[in-house]
PDB file of C-alpha atoms and ligand atoms in Angstrom:
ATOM      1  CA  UNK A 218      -7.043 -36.127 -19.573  1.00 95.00           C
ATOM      2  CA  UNK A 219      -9.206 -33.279 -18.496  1.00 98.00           C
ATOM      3  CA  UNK A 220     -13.385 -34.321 -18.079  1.00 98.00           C
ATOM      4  CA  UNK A 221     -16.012 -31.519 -18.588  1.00 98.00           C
ATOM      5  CA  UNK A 222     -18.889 -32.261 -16.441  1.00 98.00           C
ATOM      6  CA  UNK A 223     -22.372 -30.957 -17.763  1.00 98.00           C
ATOM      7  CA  UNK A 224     -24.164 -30.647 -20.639  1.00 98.00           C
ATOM      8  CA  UNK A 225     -24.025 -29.133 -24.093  1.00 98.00           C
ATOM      9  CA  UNK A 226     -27.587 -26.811 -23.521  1.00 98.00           C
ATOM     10  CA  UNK A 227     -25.779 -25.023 -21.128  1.00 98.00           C
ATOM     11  CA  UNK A 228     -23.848 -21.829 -22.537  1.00 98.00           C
ATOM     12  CA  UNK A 229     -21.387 -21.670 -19.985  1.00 98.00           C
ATOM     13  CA  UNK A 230     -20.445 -25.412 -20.645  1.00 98.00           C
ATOM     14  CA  UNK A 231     -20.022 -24.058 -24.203  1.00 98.00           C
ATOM     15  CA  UNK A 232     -17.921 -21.652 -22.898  1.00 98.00           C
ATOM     16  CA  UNK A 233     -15.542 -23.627 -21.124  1.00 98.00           C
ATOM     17  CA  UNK A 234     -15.870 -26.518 -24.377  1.00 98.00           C
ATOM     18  CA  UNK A 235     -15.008 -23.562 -26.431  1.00 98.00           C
ATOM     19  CA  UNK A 236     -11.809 -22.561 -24.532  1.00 98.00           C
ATOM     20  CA  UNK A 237     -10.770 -26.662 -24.672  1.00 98.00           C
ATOM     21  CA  UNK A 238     -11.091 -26.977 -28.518  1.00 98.00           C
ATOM     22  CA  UNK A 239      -9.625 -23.449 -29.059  1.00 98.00           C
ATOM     23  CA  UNK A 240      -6.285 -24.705 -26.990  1.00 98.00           C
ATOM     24  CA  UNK A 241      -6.470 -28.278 -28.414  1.00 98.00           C
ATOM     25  CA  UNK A 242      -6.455 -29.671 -24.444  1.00 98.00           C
ATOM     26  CA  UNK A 243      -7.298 -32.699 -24.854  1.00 97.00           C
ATOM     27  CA  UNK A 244     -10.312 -33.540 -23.175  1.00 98.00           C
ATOM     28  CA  UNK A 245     -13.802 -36.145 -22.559  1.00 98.00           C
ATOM     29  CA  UNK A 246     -17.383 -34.752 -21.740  1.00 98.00           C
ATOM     30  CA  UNK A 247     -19.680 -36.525 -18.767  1.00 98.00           C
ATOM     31  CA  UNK A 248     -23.301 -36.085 -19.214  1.00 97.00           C
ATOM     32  CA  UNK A 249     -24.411 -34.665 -16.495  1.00 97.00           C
ATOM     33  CA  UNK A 250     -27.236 -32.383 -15.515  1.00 96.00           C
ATOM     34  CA  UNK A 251     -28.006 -30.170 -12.067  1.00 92.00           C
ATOM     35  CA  UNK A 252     -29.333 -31.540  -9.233  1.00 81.00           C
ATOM     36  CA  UNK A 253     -28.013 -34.829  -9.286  1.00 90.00           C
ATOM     37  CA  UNK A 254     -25.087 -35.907  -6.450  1.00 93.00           C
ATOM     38  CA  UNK A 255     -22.925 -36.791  -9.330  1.00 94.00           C
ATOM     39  CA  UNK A 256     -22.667 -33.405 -10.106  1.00 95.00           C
ATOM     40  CA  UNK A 257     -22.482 -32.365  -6.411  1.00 95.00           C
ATOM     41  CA  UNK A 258     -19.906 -34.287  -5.952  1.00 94.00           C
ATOM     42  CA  UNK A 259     -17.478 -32.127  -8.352  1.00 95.00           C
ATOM     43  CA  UNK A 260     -19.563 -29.094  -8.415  1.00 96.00           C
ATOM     44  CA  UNK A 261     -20.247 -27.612  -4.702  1.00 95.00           C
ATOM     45  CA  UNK A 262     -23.347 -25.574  -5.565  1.00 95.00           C
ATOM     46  CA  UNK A 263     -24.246 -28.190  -8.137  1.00 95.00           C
ATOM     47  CA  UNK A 264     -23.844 -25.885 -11.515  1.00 97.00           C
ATOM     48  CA  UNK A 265     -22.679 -26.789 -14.699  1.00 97.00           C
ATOM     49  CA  UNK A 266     -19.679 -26.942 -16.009  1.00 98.00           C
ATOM     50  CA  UNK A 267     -17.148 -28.204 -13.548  1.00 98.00           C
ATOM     51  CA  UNK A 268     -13.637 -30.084 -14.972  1.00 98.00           C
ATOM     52  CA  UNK A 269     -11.740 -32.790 -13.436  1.00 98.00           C
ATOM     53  CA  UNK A 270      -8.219 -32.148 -14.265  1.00 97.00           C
ATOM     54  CA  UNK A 271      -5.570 -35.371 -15.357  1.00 92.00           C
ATOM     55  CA  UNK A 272      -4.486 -35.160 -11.967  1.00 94.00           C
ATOM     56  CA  UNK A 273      -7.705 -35.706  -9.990  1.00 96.00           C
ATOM     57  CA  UNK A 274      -8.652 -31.716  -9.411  1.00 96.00           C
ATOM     58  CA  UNK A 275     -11.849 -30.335  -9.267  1.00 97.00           C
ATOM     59  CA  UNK A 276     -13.299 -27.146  -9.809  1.00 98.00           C
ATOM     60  CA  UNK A 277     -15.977 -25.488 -11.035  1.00 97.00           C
ATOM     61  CA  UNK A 278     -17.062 -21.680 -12.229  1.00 97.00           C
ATOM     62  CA  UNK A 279     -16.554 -21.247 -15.328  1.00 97.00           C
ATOM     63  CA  UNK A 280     -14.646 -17.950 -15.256  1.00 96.00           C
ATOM     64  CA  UNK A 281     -11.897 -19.678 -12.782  1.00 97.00           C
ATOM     65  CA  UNK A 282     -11.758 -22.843 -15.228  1.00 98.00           C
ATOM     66  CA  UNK A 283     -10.846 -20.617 -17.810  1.00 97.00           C
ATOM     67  CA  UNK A 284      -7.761 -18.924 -16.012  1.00 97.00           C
ATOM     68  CA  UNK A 285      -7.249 -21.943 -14.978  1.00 97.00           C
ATOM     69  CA  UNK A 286      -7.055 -23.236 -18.414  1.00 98.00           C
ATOM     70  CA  UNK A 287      -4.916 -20.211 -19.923  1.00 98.00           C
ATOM     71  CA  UNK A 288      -2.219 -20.963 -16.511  1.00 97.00           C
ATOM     72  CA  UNK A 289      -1.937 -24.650 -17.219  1.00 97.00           C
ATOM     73  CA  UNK A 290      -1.918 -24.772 -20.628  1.00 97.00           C
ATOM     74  CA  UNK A 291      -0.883 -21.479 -22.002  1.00 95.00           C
ATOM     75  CA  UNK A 292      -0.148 -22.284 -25.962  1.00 93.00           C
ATOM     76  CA  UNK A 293      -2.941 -20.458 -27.768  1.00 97.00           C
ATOM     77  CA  UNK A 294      -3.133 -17.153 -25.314  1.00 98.00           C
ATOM     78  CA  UNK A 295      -6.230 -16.414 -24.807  1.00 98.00           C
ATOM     79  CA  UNK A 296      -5.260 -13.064 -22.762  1.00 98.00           C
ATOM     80  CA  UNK A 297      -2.815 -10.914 -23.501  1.00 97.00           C
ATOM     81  CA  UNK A 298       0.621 -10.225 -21.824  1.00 96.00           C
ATOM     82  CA  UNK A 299      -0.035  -6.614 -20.451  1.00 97.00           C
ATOM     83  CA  UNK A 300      -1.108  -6.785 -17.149  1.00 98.00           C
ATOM     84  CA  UNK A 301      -3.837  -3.519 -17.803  1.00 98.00           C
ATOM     85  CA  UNK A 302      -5.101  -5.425 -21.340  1.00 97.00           C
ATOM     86  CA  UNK A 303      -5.285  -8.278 -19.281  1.00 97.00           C
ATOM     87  CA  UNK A 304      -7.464  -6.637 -16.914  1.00 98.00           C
ATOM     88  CA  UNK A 305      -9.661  -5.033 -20.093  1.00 98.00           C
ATOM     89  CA  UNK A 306     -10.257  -8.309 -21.136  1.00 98.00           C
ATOM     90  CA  UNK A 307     -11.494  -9.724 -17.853  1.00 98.00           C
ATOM     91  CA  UNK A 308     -13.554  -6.608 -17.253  1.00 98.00           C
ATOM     92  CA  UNK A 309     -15.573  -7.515 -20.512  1.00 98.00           C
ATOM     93  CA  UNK A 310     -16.066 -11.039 -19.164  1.00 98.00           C
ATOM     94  CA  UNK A 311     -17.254  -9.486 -15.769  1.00 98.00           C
ATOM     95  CA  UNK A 312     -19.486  -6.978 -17.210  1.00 98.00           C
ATOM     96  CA  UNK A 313     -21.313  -9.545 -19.299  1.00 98.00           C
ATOM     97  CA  UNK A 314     -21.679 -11.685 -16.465  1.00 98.00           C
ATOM     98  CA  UNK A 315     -23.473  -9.253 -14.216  1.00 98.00           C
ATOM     99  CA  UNK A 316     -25.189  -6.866 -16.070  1.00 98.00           C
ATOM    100  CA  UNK A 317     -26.082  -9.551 -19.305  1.00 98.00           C
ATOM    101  CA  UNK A 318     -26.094 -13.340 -18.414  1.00 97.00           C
ATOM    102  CA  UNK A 319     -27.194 -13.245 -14.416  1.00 97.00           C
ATOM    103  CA  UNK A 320     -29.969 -10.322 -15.465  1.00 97.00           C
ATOM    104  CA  UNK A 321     -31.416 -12.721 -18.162  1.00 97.00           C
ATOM    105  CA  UNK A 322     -31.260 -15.292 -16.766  1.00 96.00           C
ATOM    106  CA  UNK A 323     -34.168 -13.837 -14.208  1.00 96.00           C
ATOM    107  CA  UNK A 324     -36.191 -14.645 -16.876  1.00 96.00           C
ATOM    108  CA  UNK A 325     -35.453 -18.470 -17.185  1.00 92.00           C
ATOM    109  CA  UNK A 326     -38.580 -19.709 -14.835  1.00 89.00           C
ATOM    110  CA  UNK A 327     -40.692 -17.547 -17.238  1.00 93.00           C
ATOM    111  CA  UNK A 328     -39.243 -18.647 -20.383  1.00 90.00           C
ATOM    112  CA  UNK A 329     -39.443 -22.993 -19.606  1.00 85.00           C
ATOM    113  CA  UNK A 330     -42.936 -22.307 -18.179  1.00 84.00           C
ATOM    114  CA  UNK A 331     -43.703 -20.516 -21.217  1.00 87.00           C
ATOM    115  CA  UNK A 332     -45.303 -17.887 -18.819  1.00 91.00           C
ATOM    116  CA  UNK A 333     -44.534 -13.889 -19.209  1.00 94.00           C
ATOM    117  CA  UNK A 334     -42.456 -12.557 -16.235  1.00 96.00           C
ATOM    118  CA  UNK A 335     -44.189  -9.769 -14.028  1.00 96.00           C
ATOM    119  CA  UNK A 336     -43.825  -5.871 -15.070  1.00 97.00           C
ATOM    120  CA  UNK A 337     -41.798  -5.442 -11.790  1.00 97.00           C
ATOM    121  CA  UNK A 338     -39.114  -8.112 -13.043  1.00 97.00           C
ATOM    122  CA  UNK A 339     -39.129  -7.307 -16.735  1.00 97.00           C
ATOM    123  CA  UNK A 340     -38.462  -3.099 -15.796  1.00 97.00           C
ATOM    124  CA  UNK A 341     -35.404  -4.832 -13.048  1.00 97.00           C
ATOM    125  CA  UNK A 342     -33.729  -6.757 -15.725  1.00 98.00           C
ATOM    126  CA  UNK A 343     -34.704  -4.175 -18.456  1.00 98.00           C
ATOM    127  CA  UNK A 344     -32.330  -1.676 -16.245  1.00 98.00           C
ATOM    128  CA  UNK A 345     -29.399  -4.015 -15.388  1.00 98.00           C
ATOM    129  CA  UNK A 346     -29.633  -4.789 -19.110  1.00 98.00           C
ATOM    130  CA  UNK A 347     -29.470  -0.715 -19.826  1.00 98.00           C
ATOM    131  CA  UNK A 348     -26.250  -0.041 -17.916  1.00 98.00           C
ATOM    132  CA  UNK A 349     -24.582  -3.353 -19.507  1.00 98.00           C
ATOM    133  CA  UNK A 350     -24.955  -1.913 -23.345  1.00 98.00           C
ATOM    134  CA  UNK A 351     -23.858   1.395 -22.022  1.00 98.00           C
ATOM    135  CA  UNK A 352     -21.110  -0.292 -20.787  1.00 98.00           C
ATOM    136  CA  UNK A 353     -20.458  -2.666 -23.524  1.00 98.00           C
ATOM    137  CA  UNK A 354     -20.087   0.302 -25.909  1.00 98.00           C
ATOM    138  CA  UNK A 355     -17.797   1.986 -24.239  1.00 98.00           C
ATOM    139  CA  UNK A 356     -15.597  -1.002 -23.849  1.00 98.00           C
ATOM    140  CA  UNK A 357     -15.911  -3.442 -26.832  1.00 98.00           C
ATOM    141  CA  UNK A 358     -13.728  -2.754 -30.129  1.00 98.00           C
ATOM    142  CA  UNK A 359     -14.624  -5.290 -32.370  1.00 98.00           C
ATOM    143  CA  UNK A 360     -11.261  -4.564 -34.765  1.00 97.00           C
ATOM    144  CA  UNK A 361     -12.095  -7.226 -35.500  1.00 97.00           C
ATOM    145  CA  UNK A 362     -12.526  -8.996 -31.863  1.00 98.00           C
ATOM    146  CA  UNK A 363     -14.254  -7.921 -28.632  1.00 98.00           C
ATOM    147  CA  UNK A 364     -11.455  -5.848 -26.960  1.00 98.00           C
ATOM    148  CA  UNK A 365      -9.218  -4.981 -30.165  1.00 97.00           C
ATOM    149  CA  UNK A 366      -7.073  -6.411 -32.567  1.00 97.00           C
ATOM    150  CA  UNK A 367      -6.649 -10.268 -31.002  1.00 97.00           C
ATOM    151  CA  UNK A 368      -8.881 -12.823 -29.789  1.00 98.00           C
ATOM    152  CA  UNK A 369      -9.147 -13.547 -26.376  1.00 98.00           C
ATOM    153  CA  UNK A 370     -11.231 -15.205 -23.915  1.00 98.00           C
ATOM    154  CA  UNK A 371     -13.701 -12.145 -23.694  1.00 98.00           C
ATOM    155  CA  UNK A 372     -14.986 -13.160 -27.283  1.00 98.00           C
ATOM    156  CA  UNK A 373     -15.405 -16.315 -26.273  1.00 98.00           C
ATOM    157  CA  UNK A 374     -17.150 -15.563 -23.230  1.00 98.00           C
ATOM    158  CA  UNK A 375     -19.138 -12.695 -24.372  1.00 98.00           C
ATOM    159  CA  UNK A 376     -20.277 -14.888 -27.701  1.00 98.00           C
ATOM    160  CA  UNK A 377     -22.143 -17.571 -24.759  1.00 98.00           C
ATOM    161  CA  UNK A 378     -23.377 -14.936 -23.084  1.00 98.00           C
ATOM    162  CA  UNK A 379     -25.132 -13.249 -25.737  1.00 97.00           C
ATOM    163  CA  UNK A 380     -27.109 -16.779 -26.630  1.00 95.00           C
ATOM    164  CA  UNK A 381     -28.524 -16.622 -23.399  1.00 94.00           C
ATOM    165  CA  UNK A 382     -29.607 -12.424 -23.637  1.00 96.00           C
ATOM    166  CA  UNK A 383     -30.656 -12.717 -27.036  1.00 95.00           C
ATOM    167  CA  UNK A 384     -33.066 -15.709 -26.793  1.00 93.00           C
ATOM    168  CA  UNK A 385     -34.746 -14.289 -23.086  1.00 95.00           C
ATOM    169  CA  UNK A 386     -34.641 -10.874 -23.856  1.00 96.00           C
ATOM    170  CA  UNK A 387     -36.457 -11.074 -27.503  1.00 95.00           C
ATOM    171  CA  UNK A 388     -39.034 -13.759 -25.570  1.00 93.00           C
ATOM    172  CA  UNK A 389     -39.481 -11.834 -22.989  1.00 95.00           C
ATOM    173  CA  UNK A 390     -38.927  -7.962 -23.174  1.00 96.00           C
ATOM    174  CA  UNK A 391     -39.163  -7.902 -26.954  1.00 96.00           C
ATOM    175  CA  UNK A 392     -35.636  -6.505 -27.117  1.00 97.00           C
ATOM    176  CA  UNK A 393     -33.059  -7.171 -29.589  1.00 97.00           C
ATOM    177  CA  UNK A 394     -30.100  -6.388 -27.103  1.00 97.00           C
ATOM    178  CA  UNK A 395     -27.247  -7.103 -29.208  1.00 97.00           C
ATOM    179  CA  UNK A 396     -28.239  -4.602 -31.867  1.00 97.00           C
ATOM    180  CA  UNK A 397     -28.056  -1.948 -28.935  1.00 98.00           C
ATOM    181  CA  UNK A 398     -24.189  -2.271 -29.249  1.00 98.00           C
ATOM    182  CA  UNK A 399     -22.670  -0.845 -32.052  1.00 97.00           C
ATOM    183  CA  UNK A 400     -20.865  -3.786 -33.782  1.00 97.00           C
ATOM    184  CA  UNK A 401     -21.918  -6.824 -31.989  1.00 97.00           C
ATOM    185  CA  UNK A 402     -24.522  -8.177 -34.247  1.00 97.00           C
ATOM    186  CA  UNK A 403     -21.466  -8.120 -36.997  1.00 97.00           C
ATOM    187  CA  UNK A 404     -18.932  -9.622 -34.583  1.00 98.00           C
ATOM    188  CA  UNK A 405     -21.662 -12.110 -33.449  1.00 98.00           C
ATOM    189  CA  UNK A 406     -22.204 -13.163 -37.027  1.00 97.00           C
ATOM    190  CA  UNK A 407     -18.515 -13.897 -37.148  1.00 97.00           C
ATOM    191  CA  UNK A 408     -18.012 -15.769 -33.754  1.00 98.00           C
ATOM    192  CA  UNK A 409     -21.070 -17.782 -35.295  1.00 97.00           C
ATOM    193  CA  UNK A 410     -19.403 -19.234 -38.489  1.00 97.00           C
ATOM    194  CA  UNK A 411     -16.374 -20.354 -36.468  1.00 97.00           C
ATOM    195  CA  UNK A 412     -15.808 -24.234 -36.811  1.00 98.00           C
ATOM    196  CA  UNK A 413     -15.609 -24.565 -32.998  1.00 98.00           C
ATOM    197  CA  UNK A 414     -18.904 -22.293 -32.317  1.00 98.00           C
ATOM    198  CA  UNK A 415     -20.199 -24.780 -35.506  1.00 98.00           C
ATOM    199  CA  UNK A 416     -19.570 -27.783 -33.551  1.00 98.00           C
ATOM    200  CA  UNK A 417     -20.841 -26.652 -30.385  1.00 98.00           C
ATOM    201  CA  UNK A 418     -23.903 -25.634 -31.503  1.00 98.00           C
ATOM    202  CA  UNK A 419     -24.361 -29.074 -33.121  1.00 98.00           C
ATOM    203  CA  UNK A 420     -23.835 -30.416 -30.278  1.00 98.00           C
ATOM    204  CA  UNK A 421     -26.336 -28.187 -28.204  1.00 98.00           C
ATOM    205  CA  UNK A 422     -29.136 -29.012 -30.444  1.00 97.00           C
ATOM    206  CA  UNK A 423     -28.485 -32.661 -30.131  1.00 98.00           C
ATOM    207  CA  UNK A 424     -28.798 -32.410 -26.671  1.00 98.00           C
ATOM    208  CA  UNK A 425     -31.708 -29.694 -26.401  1.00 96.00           C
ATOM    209  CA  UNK A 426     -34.449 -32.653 -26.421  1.00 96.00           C
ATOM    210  CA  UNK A 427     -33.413 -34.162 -23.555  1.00 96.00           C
ATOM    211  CA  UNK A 428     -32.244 -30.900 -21.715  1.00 95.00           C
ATOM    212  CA  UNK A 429     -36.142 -29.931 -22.261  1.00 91.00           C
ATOM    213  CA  UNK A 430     -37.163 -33.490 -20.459  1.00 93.00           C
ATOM    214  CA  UNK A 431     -35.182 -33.110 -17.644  1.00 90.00           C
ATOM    215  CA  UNK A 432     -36.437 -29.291 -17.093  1.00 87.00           C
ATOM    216  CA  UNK A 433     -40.286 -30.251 -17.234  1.00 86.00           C
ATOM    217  CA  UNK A 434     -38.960 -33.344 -14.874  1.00 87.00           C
ATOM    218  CA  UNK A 435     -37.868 -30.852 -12.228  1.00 83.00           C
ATOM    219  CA  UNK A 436     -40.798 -28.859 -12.603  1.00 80.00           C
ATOM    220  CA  UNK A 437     -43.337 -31.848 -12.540  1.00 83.00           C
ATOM    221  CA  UNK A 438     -41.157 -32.813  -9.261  1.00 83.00           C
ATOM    222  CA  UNK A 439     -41.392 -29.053  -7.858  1.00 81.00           C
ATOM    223  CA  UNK A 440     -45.312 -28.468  -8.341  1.00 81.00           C
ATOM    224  CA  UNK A 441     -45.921 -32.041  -7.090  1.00 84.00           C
ATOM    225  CA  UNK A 442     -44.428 -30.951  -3.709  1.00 78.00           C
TER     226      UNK A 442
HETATM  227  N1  GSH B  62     -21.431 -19.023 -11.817  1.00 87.74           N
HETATM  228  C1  GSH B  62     -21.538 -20.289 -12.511  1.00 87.74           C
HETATM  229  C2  GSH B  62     -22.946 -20.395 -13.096  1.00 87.74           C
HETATM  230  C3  GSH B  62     -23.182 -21.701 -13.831  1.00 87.74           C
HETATM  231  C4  GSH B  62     -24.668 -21.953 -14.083  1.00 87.74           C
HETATM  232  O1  GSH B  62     -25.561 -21.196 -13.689  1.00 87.74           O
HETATM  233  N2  GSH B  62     -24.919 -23.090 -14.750  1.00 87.74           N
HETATM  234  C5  GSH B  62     -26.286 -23.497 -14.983  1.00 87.74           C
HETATM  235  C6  GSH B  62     -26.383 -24.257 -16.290  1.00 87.74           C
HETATM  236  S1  GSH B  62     -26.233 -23.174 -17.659  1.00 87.74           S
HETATM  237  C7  GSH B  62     -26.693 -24.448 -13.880  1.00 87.74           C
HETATM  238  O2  GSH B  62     -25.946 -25.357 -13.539  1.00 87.74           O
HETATM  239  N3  GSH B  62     -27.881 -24.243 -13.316  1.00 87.74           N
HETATM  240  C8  GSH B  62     -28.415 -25.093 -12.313  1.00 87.74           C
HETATM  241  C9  GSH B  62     -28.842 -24.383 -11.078  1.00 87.74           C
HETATM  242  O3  GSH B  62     -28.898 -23.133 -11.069  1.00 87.74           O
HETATM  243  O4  GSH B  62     -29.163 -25.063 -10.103  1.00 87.74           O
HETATM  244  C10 GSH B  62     -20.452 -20.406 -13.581  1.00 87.74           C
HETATM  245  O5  GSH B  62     -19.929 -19.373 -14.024  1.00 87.74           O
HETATM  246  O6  GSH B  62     -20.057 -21.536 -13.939  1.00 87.74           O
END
């Protein structure tokens, strides 16, 4: 059986949980959070989520555990068979990943020390952000899912993505980014109600309290250094 390393604050262990429950892959979760040499140990830069596969192999990056996931176990598809809708897909996953999740996510120090960012950061992510929901509305069909009439792996991805911008962007910039693309908020709404998004977000806020301890942990440990 397959184990997901991390833990269930983290959208991109969402992700990856949301791709396993969506493919009925059988599979157990270890609690585990950064920084720790259990995590090391299957993780090589130490992020969250990595898998352990039946047979023993590791890997981590949550974009490569996906294809992974759709090679080894590919009832469900979660891309489609043409090679250039294939590549659509994964350019909506690659899009959100630069120019939406790794831009917010500037903002995490600022958001878990409840401080406000500095101007110069704010206008850097505020532009990265820009040419994303250009982007995004150029690419993203939502008839009814993110790249057309199917689901695939972009909704999932882009639906854990847009946690992450939503929550920092609204703290931070006072942005509502998803409304800035025609048809997301509605598609959002949608990916929301979902039994597996339902579950994992059940799961999230179980495990938000102690998420929160372990953060001001690392920055009681940081600042006493
Ligand atoms: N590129 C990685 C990023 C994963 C990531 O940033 N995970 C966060 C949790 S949501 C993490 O482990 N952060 C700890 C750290 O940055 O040291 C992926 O796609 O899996």
């Amino acid at each position: 059986m397959i184990t997901l390393h991390g833990f269930a604050a983290s959208n991109y262990y969402n992700l990856v949980k949301h791709v396993l429950l969506h493919k009925e892959i059988p599979f157990q979760e270890n609690l585990v959070y950064p920084s720790s040499d259990e995590l090391l140990a299957v993780s090589p830069v130490g992020k969250v989520p990595a898998i352990t596969t039946a047979e023993g192999f590791e890997l981590s990056e949550s974009s490569v555990i996906c294809d992974f996931l759709e090679d080894s176990y590919p009832k469900k598809p979660l891309y489609p068979e043409l090679a250039t809708e294939r590549a659509a897909v994964r350019r909506i996953m690659k899009i959100a990943e630069l120019y939406f999740e790794l831009s917010s996510r500037r903002l995490i120090p600022f958001v878990f020390s409840g401080a406000q960012a500095p101007q110069v950061i704010k206008d850097e992510v505020r532009q990265v952000l820009t040419r994303g929901i250009i982007a995004m509305n150029r690419l993203c069909k939502f008839s009814p899912w993110i790249a057309g009439d199917t689901f695939t792996m972009a909704d999932i991805y882009m639906y854990y993505v847009a946690t992450i911008v939503h929550i920092f962007a609204s703290s931070q910039l006072d942005w509502d980014v998803l409304a800035e693309i025609d048809g997301m908020k509605a598609w959002n709404d949608t990916m929301k109600q979902t039994d597996i998004a339902q579950a994992i977000e059940a799961d999230r806020m179980a495990n938000m309290p102690e998420f929160m301890q372990h953060v001001q942990a690392q920055i009681k440990a940081a600042n006493a250094k």
